[in-house]
Amino acid sequence: MARSLEVARRRVDAFMDALPIERPWSFDNFIGWMEAERGRPIRLEPVDAAVIRGAPCGLWIGREHDDVVMYAADASVYLRRHIIYHELAHILRGDSGLNVDLTTLQKLAPDVRPETVRSLLGRAAYDDEVEQEAELLATRLFLADSGAVSARSKAGAKQSVRVSRLNNVVWSRS
């Protein structure tokens, strides 16, 4: 695990170094940059927590003309932003697949016609390498977000200590 984490860190470091957007950024500016890069809108959709329970905590639906990123509506601003960054990390990495079945999709997004879906990713666990790397990249994106920095500074001392520890783990290099 330690070796695979170190490999993931190196890959994420290289990925972050190659991003052509100035840091720190605002969340809205990052979304705007991604939309411009992809040439299509990214729609952020809150989903009722009762519907998402037992399903992935986030979901990316790639369609022909847009991307839809879903997250639990009752998540804190802090968690919501991280979930969205996780899904954006998958988009940035070019991950694809159908890790969520269509029954789950119909519950989460009844207005999305299955035939319009080109890619669909959702996750509830972070035990494979793709998910671990996306989670690490999401954390790095989150930490480069000036709004997240501001949210962290307003957090209590206990939260600030946790974020500092997370920052040390994510950014440490050997």
Tab-separated table of C-alpha atoms in Angstrom:
chain	number	residue	atom	x	y	z
A	1	MET	CA	0.000	0.000	0.000
A	2	ALA	CA	2.778	2.470	0.912
A	3	ARG	CA	4.476	1.859	-2.425
A	4	SER	CA	1.254	2.281	-4.415
A	5	LEU	CA	0.484	5.481	-2.476
A	6	GLU	CA	3.919	6.833	-3.324
A	7	VAL	CA	3.400	5.987	-7.020
A	8	ALA	CA	-0.018	7.691	-6.912
A	9	ARG	CA	1.516	10.768	-5.263
A	10	ARG	CA	4.144	11.032	-8.000
A	11	ARG	CA	1.496	10.734	-10.710
A	12	VAL	CA	-0.711	13.334	-9.025
A	13	ASP	CA	2.297	15.654	-8.542
A	14	ALA	CA	3.033	15.432	-12.268
A	15	PHE	CA	-0.618	15.965	-13.117
A	16	MET	CA	-0.899	19.030	-10.872
A	17	ASP	CA	2.355	20.468	-12.252
A	18	ALA	CA	0.977	20.131	-15.794
A	19	LEU	CA	-2.366	21.870	-15.097
A	20	PRO	CA	-2.349	25.124	-17.075
A	21	ILE	CA	-4.430	27.086	-14.560
A	22	GLU	CA	-3.008	29.505	-12.054
A	23	ARG	CA	-3.203	28.590	-8.375
A	24	PRO	CA	-4.902	29.307	-6.123
A	25	TRP	CA	-8.149	29.334	-8.049
A	26	SER	CA	-11.730	29.820	-7.077
A	27	PHE	CA	-14.104	26.892	-7.389
A	28	ASP	CA	-16.193	28.709	-10.013
A	29	ASN	CA	-13.103	29.657	-12.022
A	30	PHE	CA	-11.903	26.052	-11.982
A	31	ILE	CA	-15.280	24.806	-13.224
A	32	GLY	CA	-15.215	27.515	-15.929
A	33	TRP	CA	-11.695	26.488	-16.952
A	34	MET	CA	-12.740	22.825	-17.202
A	35	GLU	CA	-15.801	23.727	-19.267
A	36	ALA	CA	-13.615	25.728	-21.656
A	37	GLU	CA	-11.071	22.882	-21.873
A	38	ARG	CA	-13.779	20.305	-22.600
A	39	GLY	CA	-15.852	22.600	-24.817
A	40	ARG	CA	-19.056	21.743	-22.958
A	41	PRO	CA	-20.865	22.688	-19.769
A	42	ILE	CA	-20.526	20.912	-16.449
A	43	ARG	CA	-23.827	20.776	-14.573
A	44	LEU	CA	-23.640	20.363	-10.790
A	45	GLU	CA	-26.734	18.608	-9.432
A	46	PRO	CA	-27.607	18.082	-5.779
A	47	VAL	CA	-29.370	14.783	-5.114
A	48	ASP	CA	-31.654	14.049	-2.179
A	49	ALA	CA	-29.663	12.195	0.468
A	50	ALA	CA	-32.471	9.659	0.880
A	51	VAL	CA	-32.055	8.713	-2.772
A	52	ILE	CA	-28.262	8.572	-2.710
A	53	ARG	CA	-27.987	6.519	0.522
A	54	GLY	CA	-26.340	3.217	-0.278
A	55	ALA	CA	-25.282	4.565	-3.673
A	56	PRO	CA	-22.076	6.394	-4.552
A	57	CYS	CA	-21.417	9.633	-2.656
A	58	GLY	CA	-20.767	11.278	-6.006
A	59	LEU	CA	-21.602	10.494	-9.586
A	60	TRP	CA	-20.327	11.714	-12.941
A	61	ILE	CA	-22.499	11.268	-16.003
A	62	GLY	CA	-20.709	12.087	-19.242
A	63	ARG	CA	-23.143	12.824	-22.030
A	64	GLU	CA	-22.606	13.936	-25.603
A	65	HIS	CA	-23.105	17.658	-24.959
A	66	ASP	CA	-22.456	18.070	-21.229
A	67	ASP	CA	-21.183	16.498	-18.032
A	68	VAL	CA	-23.391	16.104	-14.980
A	69	VAL	CA	-21.798	15.832	-11.529
A	70	MET	CA	-24.154	14.763	-8.743
A	71	TYR	CA	-23.566	15.022	-5.014
A	72	ALA	CA	-25.593	14.626	-1.807
A	73	ALA	CA	-27.624	17.806	-1.345
A	74	ASP	CA	-27.252	17.738	2.433
A	75	ALA	CA	-23.447	17.482	2.357
A	76	SER	CA	-21.631	20.384	3.975
A	77	VAL	CA	-20.138	22.950	1.603
A	78	TYR	CA	-16.734	21.528	2.499
A	79	LEU	CA	-17.675	17.909	1.696
A	80	ARG	CA	-19.743	18.881	-1.349
A	81	ARG	CA	-16.766	20.653	-2.869
A	82	HIS	CA	-14.516	17.655	-2.244
A	83	ILE	CA	-17.030	15.237	-3.770
A	84	ILE	CA	-17.288	17.449	-6.850
A	85	TYR	CA	-13.494	17.701	-7.112
A	86	HIS	CA	-13.341	13.888	-6.936
A	87	GLU	CA	-15.681	13.588	-9.904
A	88	LEU	CA	-13.778	16.328	-11.749
A	89	ALA	CA	-10.570	14.388	-11.074
A	90	HIS	CA	-12.057	11.446	-12.971
A	91	ILE	CA	-12.961	13.742	-15.849
A	92	LEU	CA	-9.473	15.271	-15.889
A	93	ARG	CA	-7.817	11.857	-15.777
A	94	GLY	CA	-9.965	10.638	-18.651
A	95	ASP	CA	-11.388	7.784	-16.588
A	96	SER	CA	-14.365	6.049	-18.086
A	97	GLY	CA	-16.567	3.109	-17.424
A	98	LEU	CA	-19.975	2.100	-16.228
A	99	ASN	CA	-19.429	1.473	-12.519
A	100	VAL	CA	-23.042	2.306	-11.644
A	101	ASP	CA	-25.935	0.252	-12.919
A	102	LEU	CA	-28.827	1.827	-14.803
A	103	THR	CA	-31.275	1.120	-11.968
A	104	THR	CA	-29.187	3.343	-9.688
A	105	LEU	CA	-28.965	5.959	-12.440
A	106	GLN	CA	-32.751	5.997	-12.852
A	107	LYS	CA	-33.205	6.519	-9.100
A	108	LEU	CA	-30.612	9.307	-8.956
A	109	ALA	CA	-31.446	11.004	-12.236
A	110	PRO	CA	-34.878	10.062	-13.536
A	111	ASP	CA	-34.700	12.841	-16.147
A	112	VAL	CA	-31.538	11.405	-17.749
A	113	ARG	CA	-32.292	9.081	-20.627
A	114	PRO	CA	-29.918	6.066	-20.480
A	115	GLU	CA	-29.279	6.246	-24.233
A	116	THR	CA	-27.701	9.727	-23.817
A	117	VAL	CA	-25.093	8.478	-21.342
A	118	ARG	CA	-21.627	8.026	-22.812
A	119	SER	CA	-19.819	7.409	-19.536
A	120	LEU	CA	-21.001	6.918	-16.002
A	121	LEU	CA	-18.827	6.718	-12.929
A	122	GLY	CA	-19.841	6.526	-9.329
A	123	ARG	CA	-18.213	5.125	-6.284
A	124	ALA	CA	-18.961	4.319	-2.709
A	125	ALA	CA	-15.537	2.858	-1.833
A	126	TYR	CA	-11.971	3.941	-2.459
A	127	ASP	CA	-10.191	0.614	-2.485
A	128	ASP	CA	-8.898	0.407	-6.040
A	129	GLU	CA	-5.970	2.323	-7.551
A	130	VAL	CA	-8.110	4.468	-9.882
A	131	GLU	CA	-10.278	5.595	-6.973
A	132	GLN	CA	-7.325	6.190	-4.665
A	133	GLU	CA	-5.560	8.304	-7.264
A	134	ALA	CA	-8.749	10.245	-8.059
A	135	GLU	CA	-9.241	10.848	-4.335
A	136	LEU	CA	-5.669	12.074	-3.944
A	137	LEU	CA	-6.045	14.355	-6.982
A	138	ALA	CA	-9.373	15.644	-5.633
A	139	THR	CA	-7.701	16.516	-2.348
A	140	ARG	CA	-4.902	18.358	-4.150
A	141	LEU	CA	-7.451	20.247	-6.298
A	142	PHE	CA	-9.430	21.052	-3.159
A	143	LEU	CA	-6.335	22.350	-1.363
A	144	ALA	CA	-5.532	24.641	-4.328
A	145	ASP	CA	-9.042	26.146	-4.137
A	146	SER	CA	-8.881	29.593	-2.533
A	147	GLY	CA	-12.494	29.247	-1.337
A	148	ALA	CA	-11.676	25.959	0.382
A	149	VAL	CA	-8.705	27.648	2.042
A	150	SER	CA	-11.067	30.327	3.295
A	151	ALA	CA	-13.556	27.691	4.526
A	152	ARG	CA	-10.748	25.882	6.351
A	153	SER	CA	-9.631	29.088	8.069
A	154	LYS	CA	-13.170	29.510	9.457
A	155	ALA	CA	-13.207	25.928	10.767
A	156	GLY	CA	-12.637	25.186	14.421
A	157	ALA	CA	-9.205	24.334	15.809
A	158	LYS	CA	-9.895	20.578	15.723
A	159	GLN	CA	-10.880	20.779	12.031
A	160	SER	CA	-7.807	22.921	11.245
A	161	VAL	CA	-5.522	20.306	12.810
A	162	ARG	CA	-7.161	17.556	10.718
A	163	VAL	CA	-6.783	19.605	7.545
A	164	SER	CA	-3.130	20.349	8.376
A	165	ARG	CA	-2.457	16.633	8.857
A	166	LEU	CA	-4.238	15.815	5.608
A	167	ASN	CA	-2.243	18.520	3.858
A	168	ASN	CA	1.013	17.004	5.174
A	169	VAL	CA	0.052	13.507	3.980
A	170	VAL	CA	-1.098	14.670	0.563
A	171	TRP	CA	1.833	16.995	-0.126
A	172	SER	CA	4.665	14.992	1.486
A	173	ARG	CA	7.290	13.800	-0.928
A	174	SER	CA	10.132	11.419	-0.285
